[in-house]
Amino acid sequence: MQTETRTDRNVYSSPEPMDFTEILEDILRCLKRYWIQLLLVLVAAAAVTVAYLNASYKPVYSAKVTYAVNKTGMTENDAALAKRLSSSVAKIYGTYEFQDELFDSIQEKSLDPGKCWISTQYTEGANLFTVTVSSNEFRNVDPVLEAFQQVYPRWADKSNGSVELETVDRVQASQIPDNPYSMIDCAVKGLLVGLVLVAALTFLYAQTLHTVRKEKDMKKVTSKGCIALIPDTKMKKRTNENKSHLLISNKRIDWSFKQSMLSAQSRLDQIMSRQEQKVLLVTSTLPQEGKSLMSVNLALAAVQNGKKTVIIDGDLRNPSVGRVFGFEGKTLGLSDFFDRKADPDEIITRSGELAVIGGGTRTGGVSGIISDEMMEDLMGYLRRVYDFIVIDTPPSGLFSDAAILEKYADTCLYVVRQDMATLHEIQEGIAPFIIENKLAGYLINRSSASISSYGKYGKYGYSKYGHYGKYKRYIKTTETSMNTEDTL
């Protein structure tokens, strides 16, 4: 409906207060999901920092002299004078006149006082101050300090009258730098820089993440309810057994997954029964969201609930329903029906009590062969024979096929895989079904929330995908890898 679409867009764009708990969860999710990349960033940042510190390291050597000021004989006055002299040393040292006189006092003319710098420290409340001469070259320090001791007293007299400066202490430069190079310190600093960078990247990830992580995220897209949260689960291992399919008819599937799928089918049945509906269209935004497996499991759940059920593979671009049962491309299917090579009853393949209409024997360039008249006839036939009809379609976020097939369905279930498609992509993909008021609700697949009380689960039993044109396939299984013993 148009009103809901406009309202949802406003909700989607409205700002929300920052939820630090969610940000922390997103940061932890980022660390879990991209830990290898972040580890590489950490190592690279640490290596660059260590290399920079190593290249920019310059040793610093220092020598210092401590003066006691005696002029008035009164401690407070002499202390104030010492403070004033301490603050003026650096200014005097920076003048050209002082530098020239200092240079003339140095016996070794190859030394350069300009490569040294001066710092002072005043002893609070006392008539003492310390002058420190520092340089990156060890040989400069002691000669410059010695020349300074010869020249400075005269300059102090010029600016403050007759001042008696008594040398209390003198410390010559050590061949060990004041800032000795430490590889450990550099490594620690590099590690800290890397950690700060990783923290900044994870926080940025959390701030810019606009995927669905929880049920409430979908409230920004549609006011329809969540049909079910399908947990991230795994197959139960069997000795010397590598075959696996995430089907509720498989005895090795985790109980929580089966319960979630049965719950989803039961809720859909309640929604559809109230409206006397039979045909459910299942789609998603992107490939790899588990749309086809959700379609198959909903059909299997309906069979377990005693419904006479048929599932149609409407994804003629990349038929995968028949592939799950091991007969894709080997039996007559939907493409053969549209090519007028088979009647409706001839394209139905039985797998236990479930009827399956696969993609058919024709492959490639079949997405435009759907005939409106023939599809109406097929759906009329199936409505008369079956209690529950599931149509699996291509991702609506990429292709218009789902929107085209929507007119043959009574309602639609939208599959959303947690933390995959962005809210904007979902909003665009789900819009046709909201506008036509055919959205029953959505299902969050591979969810890590709410269902955790059912048990622990690991990775999905999904096999890896091949290519879907330029996109990836949803499922890649072959007949030899089918678990025919426990499936259907």
CSV table of C-alpha atoms in Angstrom, one decimal:
chain,number,residue,atom,x,y,z
A,1,MET,CA,0.0,0.0,0.0
A,2,GLN,CA,1.3,3.4,-0.9
A,3,THR,CA,0.7,4.9,2.5
A,4,GLU,CA,2.8,2.3,4.3
A,5,THR,CA,5.6,2.7,1.8
A,6,ARG,CA,5.8,6.5,2.4
A,7,THR,CA,5.6,6.0,6.1
A,8,ASP,CA,8.4,3.4,6.1
A,9,ARG,CA,10.7,5.7,4.1
A,10,ASN,CA,10.3,8.4,6.7
A,11,VAL,CA,11.0,6.0,9.5
A,12,TYR,CA,14.1,4.7,7.7
A,13,SER,CA,15.5,8.2,7.3
A,14,SER,CA,14.7,9.5,10.8
A,15,PRO,CA,17.7,9.8,13.2
A,16,GLU,CA,17.8,7.6,16.3
A,17,PRO,CA,19.5,8.0,19.6
A,18,MET,CA,22.9,6.2,19.9
A,19,ASP,CA,22.6,2.8,21.5
A,20,PHE,CA,26.0,2.0,23.0
A,21,THR,CA,25.0,-1.6,23.6
A,22,GLU,CA,24.2,-2.1,19.9
A,23,ILE,CA,27.4,-0.3,18.9
A,24,LEU,CA,29.4,-2.7,21.2
A,25,GLU,CA,27.6,-5.7,19.7
A,26,ASP,CA,28.4,-4.4,16.2
A,27,ILE,CA,32.0,-3.9,17.1
A,28,LEU,CA,32.2,-7.5,18.4
A,29,ARG,CA,30.5,-8.7,15.3
A,30,CYS,CA,33.0,-6.8,13.2
A,31,LEU,CA,35.9,-8.3,15.1
A,32,LYS,CA,34.4,-11.8,14.7
A,33,ARG,CA,33.6,-11.4,11.0
A,34,TYR,CA,36.8,-9.5,9.9
A,35,TRP,CA,39.3,-10.6,12.4
A,36,ILE,CA,41.8,-11.7,9.8
A,37,GLN,CA,41.7,-8.3,8.0
A,38,LEU,CA,41.8,-6.4,11.3
A,39,LEU,CA,44.8,-8.5,12.4
A,40,LEU,CA,46.5,-7.6,9.1
A,41,VAL,CA,45.7,-3.9,9.8
A,42,LEU,CA,47.1,-4.2,13.3
A,43,VAL,CA,50.3,-5.8,12.1
A,44,ALA,CA,50.8,-3.4,9.2
A,45,ALA,CA,50.2,-0.3,11.5
A,46,ALA,CA,52.6,-1.6,14.1
A,47,ALA,CA,55.2,-2.4,11.4
A,48,VAL,CA,54.9,1.1,9.9
A,49,THR,CA,55.0,2.8,13.3
A,50,VAL,CA,58.1,0.8,14.3
A,51,ALA,CA,59.8,1.6,10.9
A,52,TYR,CA,59.0,5.3,11.3
A,53,LEU,CA,60.3,5.4,14.9
A,54,ASN,CA,63.4,3.6,13.9
A,55,ALA,CA,64.0,6.0,10.9
A,56,SER,CA,63.3,9.1,12.9
A,57,TYR,CA,65.2,8.2,16.0
A,58,LYS,CA,68.0,10.6,17.0
A,59,PRO,CA,70.0,10.2,20.1
A,60,VAL,CA,70.1,13.1,22.5
A,61,TYR,CA,73.1,13.9,24.7
A,62,SER,CA,73.0,16.4,27.5
A,63,ALA,CA,75.3,18.2,29.9
A,64,LYS,CA,74.2,20.6,32.6
A,65,VAL,CA,75.4,23.2,35.1
A,66,THR,CA,73.6,24.4,38.2
A,67,TYR,CA,74.0,28.0,39.3
A,68,ALA,CA,73.4,29.7,42.7
A,69,VAL,CA,72.5,33.4,42.5
A,70,ASN,CA,74.0,35.7,45.1
A,71,LYS,CA,73.3,39.4,44.8
A,72,THR,CA,71.4,40.8,47.7
A,73,GLY,CA,72.0,38.1,50.3
A,74,MET,CA,68.3,37.9,50.9
A,75,THR,CA,66.9,34.5,49.9
A,76,GLU,CA,63.6,35.7,48.5
A,77,ASN,CA,65.2,38.4,46.4
A,78,ASP,CA,67.9,36.1,45.1
A,79,ALA,CA,65.3,33.4,44.4
A,80,ALA,CA,63.2,35.9,42.3
A,81,LEU,CA,66.4,36.9,40.4
A,82,ALA,CA,67.3,33.2,39.8
A,83,LYS,CA,63.8,32.7,38.4
A,84,ARG,CA,64.1,35.7,36.1
A,85,LEU,CA,67.5,34.6,34.9
A,86,SER,CA,66.3,31.0,34.3
A,87,SER,CA,63.5,32.3,32.1
A,88,SER,CA,65.8,34.5,30.0
A,89,VAL,CA,68.6,32.1,29.2
A,90,ALA,CA,66.9,30.6,26.1
A,91,LYS,CA,66.2,34.1,24.7
A,92,ILE,CA,69.8,35.2,25.2
A,93,TYR,CA,71.2,32.0,23.7
A,94,GLY,CA,69.1,32.5,20.6
A,95,THR,CA,70.6,36.0,19.8
A,96,TYR,CA,73.2,36.3,17.1
A,97,GLU,CA,75.6,38.2,19.3
A,98,PHE,CA,75.6,35.5,22.0
A,99,GLN,CA,76.1,32.8,19.4
A,100,ASP,CA,79.1,34.7,17.8
A,101,GLU,CA,80.7,35.2,21.2
A,102,LEU,CA,80.0,31.6,22.1
A,103,PHE,CA,81.5,30.3,18.9
A,104,ASP,CA,84.6,32.4,19.5
A,105,SER,CA,85.1,30.9,22.9
A,106,ILE,CA,85.0,27.3,21.5
A,107,GLN,CA,88.6,26.1,20.9
A,108,GLU,CA,87.6,23.4,18.4
A,109,LYS,CA,86.2,25.4,15.5
A,110,SER,CA,84.7,22.4,13.8
A,111,LEU,CA,82.0,22.3,16.4
A,112,ASP,CA,78.7,24.1,15.7
A,113,PRO,CA,76.8,25.6,18.7
A,114,GLY,CA,73.8,25.9,16.4
A,115,LYS,CA,73.3,22.2,16.6
A,116,CYS,CA,72.8,22.5,20.3
A,117,TRP,CA,69.8,23.8,22.2
A,118,ILE,CA,69.3,25.1,25.7
A,119,SER,CA,66.7,24.3,28.4
A,120,THR,CA,66.5,25.6,32.0
A,121,GLN,CA,65.0,24.4,35.2
A,122,TYR,CA,64.3,26.7,38.2
A,123,THR,CA,64.2,25.3,41.7
A,124,GLU,CA,61.1,26.8,43.2
A,125,GLY,CA,61.7,29.0,46.3
A,126,ALA,CA,65.5,28.7,46.0
A,127,ASN,CA,68.2,30.8,44.4
A,128,LEU,CA,69.2,27.9,42.1
A,129,PHE,CA,68.6,27.3,38.4
A,130,THR,CA,70.0,24.6,36.1
A,131,VAL,CA,71.0,25.1,32.5
A,132,THR,CA,71.1,22.0,30.2
A,133,VAL,CA,72.8,21.9,26.8
A,134,SER,CA,71.6,19.2,24.5
A,135,SER,CA,72.6,17.9,21.1
A,136,ASN,CA,72.2,15.0,18.8
A,137,GLU,CA,76.0,14.8,18.5
A,138,PHE,CA,77.9,13.7,21.6
A,139,ARG,CA,81.1,15.7,20.8
A,140,ASN,CA,79.2,19.1,20.7
A,141,VAL,CA,77.7,19.0,24.2
A,142,ASP,CA,80.6,19.4,26.7
A,143,PRO,CA,82.6,22.1,24.6
A,144,VAL,CA,79.5,24.2,24.2
A,145,LEU,CA,78.6,24.0,27.9
A,146,GLU,CA,82.1,25.0,28.8
A,147,ALA,CA,82.0,28.0,26.4
A,148,PHE,CA,78.5,28.9,27.8
A,149,GLN,CA,80.0,29.0,31.4
A,150,GLN,CA,82.6,31.5,30.1
A,151,VAL,CA,80.2,33.8,28.2
A,152,TYR,CA,76.9,33.7,30.1
A,153,PRO,CA,77.9,35.4,33.4
A,154,ARG,CA,78.9,38.6,31.5
A,155,TRP,CA,75.5,38.6,29.7
A,156,ALA,CA,73.8,38.1,33.1
A,157,ASP,CA,75.6,41.1,34.5
A,158,LYS,CA,74.6,43.2,31.5
A,159,SER,CA,70.9,42.6,32.0
A,160,ASN,CA,70.6,42.5,35.7
A,161,GLY,CA,73.5,44.5,37.0
A,162,SER,CA,76.3,42.9,39.0
A,163,VAL,CA,75.3,39.3,39.6
A,164,GLU,CA,77.4,36.7,41.3
A,165,LEU,CA,76.8,33.3,39.8
A,166,GLU,CA,78.3,30.4,41.7
A,167,THR,CA,78.6,27.0,39.9
A,168,VAL,CA,77.1,24.6,42.4
A,169,ASP,CA,77.2,21.5,40.2
A,170,ARG,CA,78.2,20.4,36.7
A,171,VAL,CA,77.3,17.1,35.0
A,172,GLN,CA,79.2,16.2,31.8
A,173,ALA,CA,77.6,14.4,28.9
A,174,SER,CA,77.5,10.6,29.0
A,175,GLN,CA,78.1,8.5,25.9
A,176,ILE,CA,74.8,6.8,26.7
A,177,PRO,CA,72.0,8.9,25.2
A,178,ASP,CA,69.3,10.4,27.4
A,179,ASN,CA,66.8,8.7,25.1
A,180,PRO,CA,68.3,5.2,24.5
A,181,TYR,CA,66.8,3.3,21.6
A,182,SER,CA,64.5,0.5,22.7
A,183,MET,CA,63.0,-1.9,20.2
A,184,ILE,CA,60.5,-3.0,22.9
A,185,ASP,CA,59.3,0.5,23.4
A,186,CYS,CA,58.9,1.0,19.6
A,187,ALA,CA,57.0,-2.3,19.4
A,188,VAL,CA,54.7,-1.3,22.2
A,189,LYS,CA,54.0,2.1,20.6
A,190,GLY,CA,53.4,0.4,17.3
A,191,LEU,CA,51.0,-2.0,18.9
A,192,LEU,CA,49.1,0.8,20.6
A,193,VAL,CA,48.9,2.7,17.2
A,194,GLY,CA,47.6,-0.5,15.6
A,195,LEU,CA,45.0,-1.1,18.4
A,196,VAL,CA,43.8,2.5,18.1
A,197,LEU,CA,43.4,2.2,14.3
A,198,VAL,CA,41.6,-1.1,14.7
A,199,ALA,CA,39.3,0.4,17.3
A,200,ALA,CA,38.6,3.3,15.0
A,201,LEU,CA,37.8,1.0,12.1
A,202,THR,CA,35.5,-1.2,14.1
A,203,PHE,CA,33.7,1.9,15.5
A,204,LEU,CA,33.3,3.3,12.0
A,205,TYR,CA,32.0,-0.1,10.9
A,206,ALA,CA,29.4,0.0,13.7
A,207,GLN,CA,28.4,3.6,12.8
A,208,THR,CA,28.0,2.9,9.1
A,209,LEU,CA,26.4,-0.5,9.3
A,210,HIS,CA,22.9,-0.5,7.9
A,211,THR,CA,22.2,-4.2,7.6
A,212,VAL,CA,19.5,-6.2,9.5
A,213,ARG,CA,20.9,-7.5,12.8
A,214,LYS,CA,17.7,-7.7,14.8
A,215,GLU,CA,14.0,-7.9,14.3
A,216,LYS,CA,13.6,-4.2,15.2
A,217,ASP,CA,15.8,-3.2,12.3
A,218,MET,CA,13.1,-4.4,9.9
A,219,LYS,CA,10.7,-2.0,11.6
A,220,LYS,CA,12.4,0.7,9.7
A,221,VAL,CA,11.4,-1.0,6.4
A,222,THR,CA,8.0,-2.4,7.0
A,223,SER,CA,5.3,-2.5,9.6
A,224,LYS,CA,4.6,-6.2,8.9
A,225,GLY,CA,5.7,-8.7,11.6
A,226,CYS,CA,8.5,-11.2,11.7
A,227,ILE,CA,7.3,-14.7,10.9
A,228,ALA,CA,10.3,-16.4,12.5
A,229,LEU,CA,14.0,-16.1,13.4
A,230,ILE,CA,15.9,-19.0,11.8
A,231,PRO,CA,19.0,-19.8,13.9
A,232,ASP,CA,22.5,-20.1,12.5
A,233,THR,CA,22.9,-23.9,12.8
A,234,LYS,CA,24.9,-26.9,11.6
A,235,MET,CA,24.6,-30.5,10.7
A,236,LYS,CA,25.3,-33.2,13.3
A,237,LYS,CA,28.5,-34.9,12.2
A,238,ARG,CA,28.5,-38.5,11.2
A,239,THR,CA,31.6,-40.8,10.9
A,240,ASN,CA,32.9,-41.0,7.3
A,241,GLU,CA,29.9,-38.9,6.1
A,242,ASN,CA,30.4,-35.7,4.2
A,243,LYS,CA,27.0,-35.4,2.6
A,244,SER,CA,24.8,-32.7,4.2
A,245,HIS,CA,21.6,-30.8,3.5
A,246,LEU,CA,19.9,-28.4,5.7
A,247,LEU,CA,16.5,-29.9,5.5
A,248,ILE,CA,14.1,-30.5,8.3
A,249,SER,CA,13.6,-34.1,7.1
A,250,ASN,CA,17.3,-34.8,7.8
A,251,LYS,CA,17.8,-36.5,11.1
A,252,ARG,CA,21.2,-34.8,11.6
A,253,ILE,CA,19.7,-31.3,11.6
A,254,ASP,CA,19.7,-29.4,14.9
A,255,TRP,CA,16.4,-29.5,16.7
A,256,SER,CA,16.3,-25.7,17.0
A,257,PHE,CA,16.4,-25.3,13.3
A,258,LYS,CA,13.5,-27.8,12.8
A,259,GLN,CA,11.5,-26.1,15.5
A,260,SER,CA,12.0,-22.7,13.9
A,261,MET,CA,10.9,-23.8,10.5
A,262,LEU,CA,7.9,-25.6,11.8
A,263,SER,CA,7.0,-22.5,13.8
A,264,ALA,CA,7.4,-20.4,10.6
A,265,GLN,CA,5.1,-22.7,8.6
A,266,SER,CA,2.5,-22.8,11.4
A,267,ARG,CA,2.3,-19.0,11.6
A,268,LEU,CA,2.1,-18.6,7.8
A,269,ASP,CA,-0.6,-21.2,7.8
A,270,GLN,CA,-2.6,-19.2,10.4
A,271,ILE,CA,-2.1,-16.0,8.4
A,272,MET,CA,-3.1,-17.6,5.0
A,273,SER,CA,-6.0,-19.6,6.4
A,274,ARG,CA,-7.7,-16.5,7.7
A,275,GLN,CA,-7.6,-15.1,4.1
A,276,GLU,CA,-8.3,-18.5,2.5
A,277,GLN,CA,-5.0,-18.3,0.7
A,278,LYS,CA,-3.0,-21.2,-0.8
A,279,VAL,CA,-0.1,-19.7,-2.8
A,280,LEU,CA,3.0,-18.4,-1.1
A,281,LEU,CA,5.8,-16.6,-3.0
A,282,VAL,CA,9.2,-16.7,-1.3
A,283,THR,CA,11.9,-14.2,-2.3
A,284,SER,CA,14.8,-12.2,-0.9
A,285,THR,CA,16.9,-9.2,-1.7
A,286,LEU,CA,20.2,-10.8,-2.7
A,287,PRO,CA,21.5,-14.3,-3.5
A,288,GLN,CA,23.0,-16.3,-0.6
A,289,GLU,CA,20.3,-15.3,1.8
A,290,GLY,CA,18.9,-18.9,2.0
A,291,LYS,CA,15.7,-18.2,0.1
A,292,SER,CA,15.6,-21.5,-1.8
A,293,LEU,CA,16.3,-23.6,1.3
A,294,MET,CA,13.7,-21.7,3.3
A,295,SER,CA,11.2,-22.4,0.5
A,296,VAL,CA,12.0,-26.1,0.5
A,297,ASN,CA,11.8,-26.4,4.3
A,298,LEU,CA,8.5,-24.5,4.4
A,299,ALA,CA,7.1,-27.0,1.9
A,300,LEU,CA,8.4,-29.9,3.9
A,301,ALA,CA,7.0,-28.5,7.1
A,302,ALA,CA,3.6,-28.1,5.4
A,303,VAL,CA,3.8,-31.8,4.4
A,304,GLN,CA,4.5,-32.8,8.0
A,305,ASN,CA,1.4,-30.8,9.0
A,306,GLY,CA,-0.7,-32.9,6.6
A,307,LYS,CA,-1.1,-30.5,3.8
A,308,LYS,CA,-0.9,-31.6,0.2
A,309,THR,CA,1.9,-29.5,-1.0
A,310,VAL,CA,3.8,-28.6,-4.2
A,311,ILE,CA,6.8,-26.3,-4.6
A,312,ILE,CA,7.6,-24.5,-7.9
A,313,ASP,CA,11.0,-23.4,-8.8
A,314,GLY,CA,10.2,-20.1,-10.4
A,315,ASP,CA,13.9,-19.1,-10.6
A,316,LEU,CA,14.4,-20.1,-14.2
A,317,ARG,CA,17.6,-18.0,-14.2
A,318,ASN,CA,19.2,-20.4,-11.8
A,319,PRO,CA,16.9,-23.3,-10.8
A,320,SER,CA,18.0,-24.8,-7.5
A,321,VAL,CA,15.0,-26.5,-5.9
A,322,GLY,CA,15.3,-29.6,-8.1
A,323,ARG,CA,19.0,-29.5,-7.4
A,324,VAL,CA,18.3,-30.0,-3.7
A,325,PHE,CA,16.4,-33.2,-4.5
A,326,GLY,CA,19.0,-34.4,-7.1
A,327,PHE,CA,17.0,-34.2,-10.3
A,328,GLU,CA,17.5,-30.7,-11.6
A,329,GLY,CA,17.8,-30.8,-15.4
A,330,LYS,CA,17.0,-34.5,-15.5
A,331,THR,CA,13.2,-34.3,-15.3
A,332,LEU,CA,10.6,-32.2,-17.0
A,333,GLY,CA,9.9,-28.9,-15.3
A,334,LEU,CA,8.5,-25.4,-15.7
A,335,SER,CA,10.6,-24.5,-18.8
A,336,ASP,CA,9.3,-27.6,-20.6
A,337,PHE,CA,5.7,-26.6,-19.7
A,338,PHE,CA,6.2,-23.1,-21.2
A,339,ASP,CA,7.9,-24.7,-24.3
A,340,ARG,CA,4.6,-26.8,-24.6
A,341,LYS,CA,6.6,-30.0,-24.2
A,342,ALA,CA,4.7,-31.2,-21.2
A,343,ASP,CA,1.3,-30.9,-19.5
A,344,PRO,CA,1.0,-29.7,-15.8
A,345,ASP,CA,0.8,-33.3,-14.4
A,346,GLU,CA,3.9,-34.3,-16.4
A,347,ILE,CA,6.2,-31.7,-14.9
A,348,ILE,CA,5.5,-32.7,-11.3
A,349,THR,CA,8.2,-34.9,-9.7
A,350,ARG,CA,7.4,-36.7,-6.5
A,351,SER,CA,9.9,-36.7,-3.6
A,352,GLY,CA,8.1,-38.6,-0.9
A,353,GLU,CA,4.8,-36.8,-0.2
A,354,LEU,CA,6.1,-33.5,-1.6
A,355,ALA,CA,5.4,-32.6,-5.2
A,356,VAL,CA,8.2,-30.6,-6.9
A,357,ILE,CA,8.1,-28.7,-10.1
A,358,GLY,CA,11.7,-28.0,-11.1
A,359,GLY,CA,13.2,-25.6,-13.6
A,360,GLY,CA,13.1,-28.2,-16.3
A,361,THR,CA,15.5,-29.5,-19.0
A,362,ARG,CA,16.0,-26.2,-20.7
A,363,THR,CA,18.9,-24.1,-19.5
A,364,GLY,CA,20.0,-20.6,-20.3
A,365,GLY,CA,17.9,-17.7,-21.6
A,366,VAL,CA,14.7,-18.9,-20.1
A,367,SER,CA,13.7,-16.0,-17.9
A,368,GLY,CA,11.5,-14.5,-20.7
A,369,ILE,CA,9.6,-17.6,-21.6
A,370,ILE,CA,6.9,-17.2,-18.9
A,371,SER,CA,3.5,-17.1,-20.6
A,372,ASP,CA,0.8,-15.2,-18.6
A,373,GLU,CA,-2.0,-17.4,-20.0
A,374,MET,CA,-0.1,-20.6,-19.5
A,375,MET,CA,0.9,-19.6,-15.9
A,376,GLU,CA,-2.7,-18.8,-15.1
A,377,ASP,CA,-3.7,-22.3,-16.4
A,378,LEU,CA,-1.0,-24.0,-14.4
A,379,MET,CA,-1.8,-22.2,-11.2
A,380,GLY,CA,-5.5,-22.9,-11.7
A,381,TYR,CA,-4.7,-26.6,-12.0
A,382,LEU,CA,-2.5,-26.6,-8.9
A,383,ARG,CA,-5.0,-24.7,-6.8
A,384,ARG,CA,-7.6,-27.4,-7.5
A,385,VAL,CA,-5.2,-30.2,-6.6
A,386,TYR,CA,-3.0,-28.9,-3.7
A,387,ASP,CA,-3.6,-27.3,-0.3
A,388,PHE,CA,-0.4,-25.3,-0.2
A,389,ILE,CA,1.7,-24.0,-3.1
A,390,VAL,CA,5.2,-22.5,-2.7
A,391,ILE,CA,6.8,-20.5,-5.5
A,392,ASP,CA,10.6,-19.9,-5.2
A,393,THR,CA,11.7,-16.8,-7.2
A,394,PRO,CA,14.9,-15.0,-8.1
A,395,PRO,CA,16.1,-12.2,-5.7
A,396,SER,CA,13.8,-9.3,-6.0
A,397,GLY,CA,16.6,-6.9,-5.3
A,398,LEU,CA,18.3,-7.9,-8.5
A,399,PHE,CA,15.6,-9.0,-10.9
A,400,SER,CA,12.0,-8.2,-11.7
A,401,ASP,CA,11.0,-11.9,-11.9
A,402,ALA,CA,9.6,-12.0,-8.3
A,403,ALA,CA,7.4,-8.9,-9.0
A,404,ILE,CA,6.1,-10.5,-12.2
A,405,LEU,CA,5.3,-13.8,-10.5
A,406,GLU,CA,3.8,-12.0,-7.5
A,407,LYS,CA,0.4,-11.7,-9.3
A,408,TYR,CA,0.1,-15.5,-9.3
A,409,ALA,CA,0.6,-15.7,-5.6
A,410,ASP,CA,-1.8,-14.9,-2.7
A,411,THR,CA,0.9,-13.6,-0.4
A,412,CYS,CA,4.7,-13.2,-0.1
A,413,LEU,CA,7.3,-14.2,2.5
A,414,TYR,CA,10.5,-12.1,2.4
A,415,VAL,CA,13.7,-13.8,3.5
A,416,VAL,CA,16.3,-11.6,5.1
A,417,ARG,CA,19.7,-13.0,6.0
A,418,GLN,CA,21.2,-11.3,9.1
A,419,ASP,CA,23.9,-8.8,8.4
A,420,MET,CA,23.9,-9.1,4.6
A,421,ALA,CA,21.7,-6.8,2.6
A,422,THR,CA,21.5,-3.1,3.6
A,423,LEU,CA,18.2,-1.6,4.8
A,424,HIS,CA,18.1,0.5,1.6
A,425,GLU,CA,18.5,-2.6,-0.6
A,426,ILE,CA,15.8,-4.5,1.4
A,427,GLN,CA,13.5,-1.5,1.1
A,428,GLU,CA,13.8,-1.4,-2.7
A,429,GLY,CA,13.4,-5.2,-3.0
A,430,ILE,CA,10.4,-5.5,-0.7
A,431,ALA,CA,8.5,-2.4,-2.1
A,432,PRO,CA,6.5,-4.1,-4.8
A,433,PHE,CA,4.9,-6.5,-2.3
A,434,ILE,CA,4.1,-3.7,0.1
A,435,ILE,CA,2.5,-1.7,-2.6
A,436,GLU,CA,0.4,-4.6,-3.8
A,437,ASN,CA,-0.5,-5.4,-0.1
A,438,LYS,CA,0.8,-9.0,-0.6
A,439,LEU,CA,3.5,-9.1,2.1
A,440,ALA,CA,2.7,-11.6,4.8
A,441,GLY,CA,5.9,-10.8,6.7
A,442,TYR,CA,9.5,-11.5,6.8
A,443,LEU,CA,11.8,-14.2,8.0
A,444,ILE,CA,15.3,-13.5,9.4
A,445,ASN,CA,17.7,-16.2,8.4
A,446,ARG,CA,20.9,-17.2,10.2
A,447,SER,CA,19.8,-15.1,13.2
A,448,SER,CA,22.0,-15.0,16.3
A,449,ALA,CA,19.2,-13.4,18.4
A,450,SER,CA,16.2,-14.6,20.4
A,451,ILE,CA,16.4,-18.3,19.4
A,452,SER,CA,19.6,-19.0,21.3
A,453,SER,CA,17.6,-20.7,24.1
A,454,TYR,CA,17.0,-23.6,21.8
A,455,GLY,CA,20.6,-24.6,21.8
A,456,LYS,CA,24.0,-23.8,20.3
A,457,TYR,CA,24.6,-23.7,16.6
A,458,GLY,CA,27.6,-23.2,14.4
A,459,LYS,CA,27.8,-22.5,10.6
A,460,TYR,CA,25.0,-23.3,8.2
A,461,GLY,CA,25.1,-26.5,6.3
A,462,TYR,CA,24.9,-24.5,3.1
A,463,SER,CA,27.3,-25.6,0.4
A,464,LYS,CA,29.4,-23.0,-1.4
A,465,TYR,CA,27.9,-21.1,-4.3
A,466,GLY,CA,29.0,-21.0,-7.9
A,467,HIS,CA,28.2,-18.1,-10.3
A,468,TYR,CA,24.8,-16.6,-10.8
A,469,GLY,CA,25.5,-14.7,-14.0
A,470,LYS,CA,27.8,-12.1,-12.5
A,471,TYR,CA,26.2,-12.9,-9.1
A,472,LYS,CA,26.8,-16.1,-7.1
A,473,ARG,CA,24.5,-19.1,-7.1
A,474,TYR,CA,22.3,-19.8,-4.2
A,475,ILE,CA,23.1,-23.5,-3.8
A,476,LYS,CA,25.7,-25.7,-5.5
A,477,THR,CA,24.9,-29.4,-4.9
A,478,THR,CA,25.0,-32.4,-7.2
A,479,GLU,CA,23.2,-35.8,-7.1
A,480,THR,CA,26.4,-37.5,-5.9
A,481,SER,CA,26.6,-35.2,-2.8
A,482,MET,CA,22.9,-35.7,-1.9
A,483,ASN,CA,22.1,-37.3,1.4
A,484,THR,CA,19.5,-39.6,-0.1
A,485,GLU,CA,19.3,-41.8,3.0
A,486,ASP,CA,17.9,-39.2,5.4
A,487,THR,CA,16.3,-36.7,2.9
A,488,LEU,CA,12.6,-37.1,2.2
